[in-house]
Amino acid sequence: MIRAVRMDRRRRGLAVAVVLAASVVWLPASGAVQNKALPESLSDKEYWALVDELSEPGGYFQSENLVGNERALQHVVPALRAMPRQGVYLGVAPDQNFTYIVALEPRLAFIVDIRRGNLLEHLMYKAIIELSASRAESLSRLFSRARPDGLDDRTPVVALVDAYRPAVPSEELYAANLQQILAHLIETHGFDLSEADVGGLTTIYRMFFEHGPSLTYSMGGFAMRNMPEYADMLTSTDLNGERHSYLATETNYQWLRAFQTRNLLVPVVGDFAGPKALRAIGAYLSARGAVVSAFYTSNVEQYLFRNAVAELFYANLGALPIDERSVIIRSALQRNVMDPIRDLLQQVEAGRITVYSDVTSRGAVR
C-alpha cells in the first residue's frame, strides 16, 4: 500500500512538473529587458517594482516568526564563506538571513515568505539599519532603549547584546523611532505602504519594544517551549565556537548596511509552492545570466509535504537558475545543513523524494 501511494505521488509530481514547465513564466515589467547583468544597486523605484511585481497575495502561517529559533543556524557559515562570492541568495523568514547573506556576500538577495508581515519586518530592519551608523545604534533603535555607555565598534557581540538586557524601554524613543522609520520608508524611499502595512509594521516594531533582547519565536503568536531568545540567536556560534551573526563584528554590520543601502535585499510575499513568486524570480535572474548560490528554506519543506504540495515547490525550484555548487540550506532534526540542489532535483525526478523524511536525511554541514 505504501509503495502504491508513493508511486501515485510520483506520477502526480511529474505531471505537475510538466504542467508548470509548460505554463507561462511570470516576468516582472522591471525585468523585461533580456541579457542584462545584475545591478550594482537598485533605485527606489526599481526596488519597489520588484517587491510589488514579484509578490503573490499574502497567505497564512501558524505564527508570525518575528525572530529565528534555529540554534544550529551558524553551523554552516564556514562552508558558506568558502563558496564563490557574487551569486544570488534566496531565503525565508526574518533576520537570520542577514547572517547567511553576510557570509556569502551575494550580488543580490530575495527573501520569500508567505506572510506579508515578514516583508514588513524586513522593511523595518531596512530602515533601522540604513538609519543606524553602528551596531550599537541599530540595537538602540530596534529595542527603543537608550544606548548604554561604553559601547564602541570593537565591543564583542555578547557584551553588546548584554548591555541592552537591563536597559529600560522608552515610550518616547519608541514613538520617535517609529515615526522616523515610517518617514524613511514612505517619504525618503517613496515606498507605497498601505494603511494596513503601516499598522502591521507598527505591531511588529512594538514587539521588539516590549520584549527587547528577550523576544522569542513563541511570542509571535504560537506557544512553544524552550525557544532561544533573540539575544541567543545574535550570539550563537558555529561548531568551532566562532560567532558569525551580522552583529558579530562591526565589519559584518557595515557590509550588510551597504547592501541594504543599495536596495539589494528584496523581500517578496510568496508561497514556495505558489504559481508566481519563485518562478518570477527565476525568470528575472535567468534574464541576467545570474545563478542562485544558496536558498535558505529553513523547515518549510515540512509544511509543504504536510499539505501535499511539495511537488509544486520542487517544480518551482527547478525553474531557478542553478549550477553544480548551488545548495539549499535546510533546518531539520535540530541541525542546519547544506544540500546540493541539482542532486536533490534529480532524486525528486527519480521518485526517491516522496515524504518529508526523505529530505531530512539529506545534506551535510560540510
Short mmCIF file of C-alpha atoms in Angstrom, two decimals:
data_model
loop_
_atom_site.label_atom_id
_atom_site.label_comp_id
_atom_site.label_asym_id
_atom_site.label_seq_id
_atom_site.Cartn_x
_atom_site.Cartn_y
_atom_site.Cartn_z
CA MET A 1 0.00 0.00 0.00
CA ILE A 2 2.78 2.42 0.91
CA ARG A 3 4.59 1.64 -2.34
CA ALA A 4 1.39 2.22 -4.31
CA VAL A 5 0.83 5.57 -2.65
CA ARG A 6 4.41 6.62 -3.33
CA MET A 7 4.15 5.66 -6.99
CA ASP A 8 0.89 7.61 -7.30
CA ARG A 9 2.52 10.69 -5.74
CA ARG A 10 5.50 10.30 -8.03
CA ARG A 11 3.27 10.27 -11.13
CA ARG A 12 1.30 13.25 -9.81
CA GLY A 13 4.52 15.13 -9.04
CA LEU A 14 5.95 14.54 -12.51
CA ALA A 15 2.64 15.57 -14.08
CA VAL A 16 2.63 18.77 -12.07
CA ALA A 17 6.22 19.47 -13.08
CA VAL A 18 5.32 19.06 -16.76
CA VAL A 19 2.29 21.34 -16.44
CA LEU A 20 4.25 24.04 -14.66
CA ALA A 21 7.17 23.79 -17.07
CA ALA A 22 4.75 24.41 -19.92
CA SER A 23 2.97 27.29 -18.19
CA VAL A 24 3.60 30.96 -18.70
CA VAL A 25 6.65 32.16 -16.75
CA TRP A 26 5.98 35.35 -14.81
CA LEU A 27 8.45 38.09 -15.68
CA PRO A 28 8.02 41.47 -13.97
CA ALA A 29 7.90 44.55 -16.15
CA SER A 30 11.04 45.83 -14.42
CA GLY A 31 12.89 42.74 -15.64
CA ALA A 32 11.53 42.56 -19.19
CA VAL A 33 14.80 43.55 -20.88
CA GLN A 34 16.84 40.43 -21.63
CA ASN A 35 20.57 39.80 -21.18
CA LYS A 36 21.21 42.43 -18.54
CA ALA A 37 23.77 41.93 -15.80
CA LEU A 38 22.73 42.03 -12.18
CA PRO A 39 22.63 45.61 -10.93
CA GLU A 40 25.24 47.10 -8.62
CA SER A 41 22.32 48.81 -6.92
CA LEU A 42 18.60 49.31 -7.42
CA SER A 43 16.85 52.64 -7.47
CA ASP A 44 13.97 53.03 -5.04
CA LYS A 45 11.56 52.76 -7.96
CA GLU A 46 13.20 49.58 -9.29
CA TYR A 47 13.30 48.06 -5.81
CA TRP A 48 9.63 48.67 -5.08
CA ALA A 49 8.64 47.45 -8.54
CA LEU A 50 10.35 44.15 -7.79
CA VAL A 51 8.74 43.90 -4.35
CA ASP A 52 5.32 44.61 -5.83
CA GLU A 53 5.50 42.68 -9.09
CA LEU A 54 7.20 39.55 -7.81
CA SER A 55 4.86 39.15 -4.83
CA GLU A 56 1.82 36.95 -4.51
CA PRO A 57 -1.14 37.63 -2.18
CA GLY A 58 -0.24 37.01 1.46
CA GLY A 59 -1.02 33.62 2.95
CA TYR A 60 -1.46 32.04 6.36
CA PHE A 61 1.12 30.56 8.68
CA GLN A 62 0.62 29.43 12.26
CA SER A 63 2.88 32.08 13.81
CA GLU A 64 4.45 35.41 12.97
CA ASN A 65 8.05 34.19 13.36
CA LEU A 66 9.40 37.58 14.38
CA VAL A 67 12.77 36.04 15.30
CA GLY A 68 14.50 32.78 14.47
CA ASN A 69 14.72 29.71 16.69
CA GLU A 70 17.37 27.55 14.99
CA ARG A 71 20.18 27.05 17.46
CA ALA A 72 22.29 25.39 14.74
CA LEU A 73 21.86 28.32 12.35
CA GLN A 74 25.56 29.21 12.21
CA HIS A 75 26.93 25.70 11.82
CA VAL A 76 27.02 26.03 8.02
CA VAL A 77 28.52 29.53 7.95
CA PRO A 78 32.16 28.41 7.49
CA ALA A 79 31.08 26.40 4.44
CA LEU A 80 29.15 29.37 3.07
CA ARG A 81 32.21 31.56 3.48
CA ALA A 82 34.16 29.09 1.34
CA MET A 83 31.66 29.35 -1.54
CA PRO A 84 32.17 31.69 -4.52
CA ARG A 85 31.09 35.30 -3.99
CA GLN A 86 28.76 37.38 -6.18
CA GLY A 87 25.95 34.87 -6.69
CA VAL A 88 22.31 35.25 -5.66
CA TYR A 89 20.86 34.36 -2.28
CA LEU A 90 17.27 33.30 -1.62
CA GLY A 91 15.82 32.86 1.85
CA VAL A 92 12.77 32.78 4.07
CA ALA A 93 11.80 34.27 7.44
CA PRO A 94 13.30 37.32 9.22
CA ASP A 95 16.77 38.45 10.26
CA GLN A 96 18.58 35.09 10.41
CA ASN A 97 19.02 35.62 6.67
CA PHE A 98 21.36 38.53 7.39
CA THR A 99 23.94 36.17 8.89
CA TYR A 100 23.90 33.96 5.80
CA ILE A 101 23.96 36.93 3.44
CA VAL A 102 26.99 38.44 5.17
CA ALA A 103 28.75 35.06 4.98
CA LEU A 104 28.01 34.56 1.30
CA GLU A 105 28.34 38.18 0.08
CA PRO A 106 25.93 37.79 -2.84
CA ARG A 107 25.26 40.33 -5.57
CA LEU A 108 21.54 40.24 -4.83
CA ALA A 109 19.19 38.63 -2.28
CA PHE A 110 15.48 37.81 -2.29
CA ILE A 111 13.58 36.86 0.88
CA VAL A 112 10.42 34.93 0.00
CA ASP A 113 7.83 34.32 2.72
CA ILE A 114 4.13 33.53 2.58
CA ARG A 115 3.42 36.14 5.27
CA ARG A 116 3.23 39.81 4.30
CA GLY A 117 4.24 40.51 7.89
CA ASN A 118 7.69 39.11 7.06
CA LEU A 119 8.03 41.61 4.22
CA LEU A 120 7.06 44.42 6.60
CA GLU A 121 9.58 43.23 9.19
CA HIS A 122 12.31 43.30 6.57
CA LEU A 123 11.32 46.83 5.62
CA MET A 124 11.52 47.75 9.31
CA TYR A 125 15.02 46.29 9.51
CA LYS A 126 16.00 48.03 6.29
CA ALA A 127 15.06 51.43 7.70
CA ILE A 128 16.72 50.78 11.08
CA ILE A 129 19.95 49.55 9.51
CA GLU A 130 20.14 52.38 6.99
CA LEU A 131 19.49 54.97 9.69
CA SER A 132 21.97 53.49 12.18
CA ALA A 133 25.69 54.13 11.71
CA SER A 134 26.79 51.31 14.04
CA ARG A 135 25.70 48.05 15.66
CA ALA A 136 25.08 49.76 18.98
CA GLU A 137 22.93 52.45 17.38
CA SER A 138 21.00 49.83 15.43
CA LEU A 139 20.07 47.89 18.59
CA SER A 140 19.10 51.13 20.31
CA ARG A 141 16.61 51.81 17.51
CA LEU A 142 15.40 48.23 17.30
CA PHE A 143 14.65 47.96 21.01
CA SER A 144 13.73 51.64 21.67
CA ARG A 145 16.23 51.80 24.50
CA ALA A 146 18.87 54.45 25.14
CA ARG A 147 22.31 53.38 24.01
CA PRO A 148 24.30 52.17 27.04
CA ASP A 149 27.62 53.80 27.83
CA GLY A 150 30.91 52.16 26.92
CA LEU A 151 29.95 50.58 23.61
CA ASP A 152 32.10 51.08 20.54
CA ASP A 153 32.97 49.39 17.25
CA ARG A 154 35.23 46.86 19.00
CA THR A 155 32.71 45.71 21.61
CA PRO A 156 32.20 41.91 21.33
CA VAL A 157 28.69 40.95 20.32
CA VAL A 158 27.98 39.18 23.64
CA ALA A 159 28.86 42.32 25.59
CA LEU A 160 26.94 44.43 23.11
CA VAL A 161 23.74 42.43 23.48
CA ASP A 162 24.14 42.01 27.24
CA ALA A 163 24.38 45.78 27.63
CA TYR A 164 20.82 46.10 26.34
CA ARG A 165 19.30 43.43 28.61
CA PRO A 166 18.83 45.71 31.66
CA ALA A 167 18.10 48.81 29.55
CA VAL A 168 14.64 50.29 30.14
CA PRO A 169 12.37 50.67 27.10
CA SER A 170 11.33 54.25 26.36
CA GLU A 171 7.88 55.14 25.03
CA GLU A 172 9.30 58.45 23.81
CA LEU A 173 12.06 56.70 21.86
CA TYR A 174 9.57 54.19 20.50
CA ALA A 175 7.25 56.90 19.17
CA ALA A 176 10.09 58.95 17.70
CA ASN A 177 11.78 55.92 16.16
CA LEU A 178 8.57 54.61 14.65
CA GLN A 179 7.86 57.97 13.06
CA GLN A 180 11.40 58.08 11.67
CA ILE A 181 11.20 54.52 10.33
CA LEU A 182 7.92 55.19 8.54
CA ALA A 183 9.16 58.52 7.17
CA HIS A 184 12.32 56.85 5.88
CA LEU A 185 10.35 54.16 4.05
CA ILE A 186 7.46 56.27 2.76
CA GLU A 187 8.94 59.73 2.26
CA THR A 188 12.65 59.11 1.68
CA HIS A 189 12.35 55.89 -0.33
CA GLY A 190 8.86 56.51 -1.67
CA PHE A 191 7.59 53.01 -0.95
CA ASP A 192 3.83 52.65 -1.37
CA LEU A 193 2.83 51.25 2.02
CA SER A 194 -0.89 50.87 2.64
CA GLU A 195 -2.61 51.77 5.88
CA ALA A 196 -2.71 48.06 6.70
CA ASP A 197 1.04 47.82 6.04
CA VAL A 198 1.73 50.68 8.42
CA GLY A 199 -0.42 49.01 11.06
CA GLY A 200 1.34 45.68 10.60
CA LEU A 201 4.80 47.21 10.79
CA THR A 202 3.79 49.15 13.90
CA THR A 203 2.63 45.95 15.61
CA ILE A 204 5.90 44.17 14.77
CA TYR A 205 8.02 47.06 16.00
CA ARG A 206 6.02 47.18 19.23
CA MET A 207 7.01 43.58 19.99
CA PHE A 208 10.70 44.50 19.87
CA PHE A 209 9.98 47.48 22.12
CA GLU A 210 8.11 45.39 24.67
CA HIS A 211 10.47 42.40 24.84
CA GLY A 212 13.85 43.73 23.68
CA PRO A 213 16.65 41.12 23.61
CA SER A 214 14.34 38.61 25.34
CA LEU A 215 11.94 38.35 22.39
CA THR A 216 11.40 34.73 21.33
CA TYR A 217 9.79 32.85 18.47
CA SER A 218 6.91 31.82 20.71
CA MET A 219 5.98 35.46 21.34
CA GLY A 220 4.88 35.74 17.71
CA GLY A 221 1.57 34.06 18.46
CA PHE A 222 2.34 30.32 18.63
CA ALA A 223 3.20 28.90 22.03
CA MET A 224 6.32 26.73 22.05
CA ARG A 225 8.62 25.78 24.90
CA ASN A 226 12.37 26.21 25.23
CA MET A 227 12.70 28.77 22.47
CA PRO A 228 16.01 30.69 22.34
CA GLU A 229 15.83 34.41 22.96
CA TYR A 230 16.67 36.91 20.25
CA ALA A 231 19.88 37.66 22.14
CA ASP A 232 20.80 33.96 21.97
CA MET A 233 20.38 33.94 18.20
CA LEU A 234 22.60 37.00 17.78
CA THR A 235 25.36 35.48 19.90
CA SER A 236 25.23 31.82 18.82
CA THR A 237 28.27 30.11 17.28
CA ASP A 238 29.38 27.61 14.69
CA LEU A 239 30.67 24.16 15.66
CA ASN A 240 34.08 25.65 16.47
CA GLY A 241 32.68 28.27 18.84
CA GLU A 242 33.10 31.17 16.38
CA ARG A 243 30.42 33.85 16.08
CA HIS A 244 29.27 34.95 12.62
CA SER A 245 25.99 36.85 13.06
CA TYR A 246 25.55 40.11 11.21
CA LEU A 247 26.18 41.83 14.55
CA ALA A 248 29.19 39.70 15.48
CA THR A 249 31.56 42.38 14.20
CA GLU A 250 31.31 45.94 13.02
CA THR A 251 32.69 44.78 9.66
CA ASN A 252 29.76 42.37 9.22
CA TYR A 253 27.26 45.07 10.11
CA GLN A 254 28.76 47.65 7.76
CA TRP A 255 28.75 45.16 4.87
CA LEU A 256 25.06 44.49 5.44
CA ARG A 257 24.32 48.19 5.83
CA ALA A 258 25.92 48.97 2.47
CA PHE A 259 23.98 46.07 0.90
CA GLN A 260 20.71 47.42 2.29
CA THR A 261 21.51 50.98 1.25
CA ARG A 262 21.98 49.80 -2.34
CA ASN A 263 18.49 48.21 -2.19
CA LEU A 264 19.89 44.74 -2.91
CA LEU A 265 17.92 42.79 -0.28
CA VAL A 266 14.45 42.43 -1.77
CA PRO A 267 11.61 41.00 0.37
CA VAL A 268 8.84 39.24 -1.53
CA VAL A 269 5.49 37.78 -0.45
CA GLY A 270 5.34 34.32 -1.92
CA ASP A 271 4.31 30.71 -1.35
CA PHE A 272 7.13 28.26 -2.10
CA ALA A 273 4.51 26.11 -3.84
CA GLY A 274 2.74 29.07 -5.43
CA PRO A 275 2.48 29.84 -9.15
CA LYS A 276 4.29 33.16 -9.29
CA ALA A 277 6.96 34.40 -6.87
CA LEU A 278 9.76 31.83 -7.23
CA ARG A 279 9.19 31.47 -10.97
CA ALA A 280 9.23 35.24 -11.44
CA ILE A 281 12.49 35.49 -9.50
CA GLY A 282 13.91 32.69 -11.65
CA ALA A 283 12.91 34.50 -14.84
CA TYR A 284 14.41 37.77 -13.59
CA LEU A 285 17.72 36.06 -12.74
CA SER A 286 17.86 33.98 -15.91
CA ALA A 287 17.40 37.12 -18.00
CA ARG A 288 20.56 38.46 -16.36
CA GLY A 289 22.67 35.34 -16.53
CA ALA A 290 22.67 35.02 -12.73
CA VAL A 291 22.85 31.83 -10.66
CA VAL A 292 21.35 31.05 -7.25
CA SER A 293 24.19 30.17 -4.89
CA ALA A 294 22.14 29.31 -1.81
CA PHE A 295 18.47 29.02 -0.91
CA TYR A 296 17.73 29.01 2.83
CA THR A 297 14.43 27.15 3.21
CA SER A 298 14.51 26.64 7.00
CA ASN A 299 11.99 23.82 7.64
CA VAL A 300 9.40 24.97 5.12
CA GLU A 301 9.56 21.63 3.30
CA GLN A 302 7.96 20.05 6.37
CA TYR A 303 4.79 22.08 5.81
CA LEU A 304 4.87 21.57 2.05
CA PHE A 305 4.86 17.78 2.50
CA ARG A 306 2.21 18.07 5.20
CA ASN A 307 -0.04 19.98 2.78
CA ALA A 308 0.79 17.66 -0.15
CA VAL A 309 2.27 20.46 -2.27
CA ALA A 310 5.97 19.60 -2.10
CA GLU A 311 5.91 18.60 -5.77
CA LEU A 312 4.89 22.13 -6.68
CA PHE A 313 7.81 23.56 -4.73
CA TYR A 314 10.34 21.26 -6.39
CA ALA A 315 8.93 22.21 -9.80
CA ASN A 316 9.44 25.87 -8.85
CA LEU A 317 12.91 25.10 -7.55
CA GLY A 318 13.74 23.54 -10.89
CA ALA A 319 12.82 26.80 -12.63
CA LEU A 320 15.58 28.69 -10.79
CA PRO A 321 18.96 29.13 -12.50
CA ILE A 322 21.44 26.93 -10.60
CA ASP A 323 24.78 25.23 -11.13
CA GLU A 324 26.59 22.28 -9.55
CA ARG A 325 27.52 24.37 -6.48
CA SER A 326 24.01 25.67 -5.69
CA VAL A 327 22.68 24.50 -2.32
CA ILE A 328 19.60 24.51 -0.15
CA ILE A 329 20.25 25.42 3.48
CA ARG A 330 17.76 23.34 5.43
CA SER A 331 16.85 23.15 9.12
CA ALA A 332 15.73 19.69 10.17
CA LEU A 333 16.24 17.37 13.13
CA GLN A 334 17.80 20.22 15.15
CA ARG A 335 20.58 20.77 12.65
CA ASN A 336 21.22 23.11 9.73
CA VAL A 337 22.74 21.50 6.65
CA MET A 338 23.57 22.25 3.03
CA ASP A 339 22.01 20.09 0.33
CA PRO A 340 23.08 20.29 -3.36
CA ILE A 341 20.03 21.46 -5.32
CA ARG A 342 20.90 19.70 -8.56
CA ASP A 343 21.17 16.29 -6.85
CA LEU A 344 18.00 16.92 -4.86
CA LEU A 345 16.03 17.62 -8.04
CA GLN A 346 17.44 14.52 -9.69
CA GLN A 347 16.24 12.46 -6.74
CA VAL A 348 12.80 14.11 -6.95
CA GLU A 349 12.58 13.29 -10.65
CA ALA A 350 13.61 9.69 -9.96
CA GLY A 351 10.77 9.36 -7.43
CA ARG A 352 13.04 8.97 -4.42
CA ILE A 353 11.76 12.06 -2.61
CA THR A 354 8.14 11.38 -1.67
CA VAL A 355 7.87 12.13 2.07
CA TYR A 356 9.48 14.65 4.38
CA SER A 357 11.79 12.08 5.96
CA ASP A 358 13.35 11.61 2.52
CA VAL A 359 14.83 15.11 2.76
CA THR A 360 15.63 15.26 6.48
CA SER A 361 18.26 12.60 5.97
CA ARG A 362 19.96 14.62 3.23
CA GLY A 363 22.62 17.28 3.40
CA ALA A 364 25.69 17.93 5.50
CA VAL A 365 27.29 20.77 7.43
CA ARG A 366 30.40 20.34 5.25
#
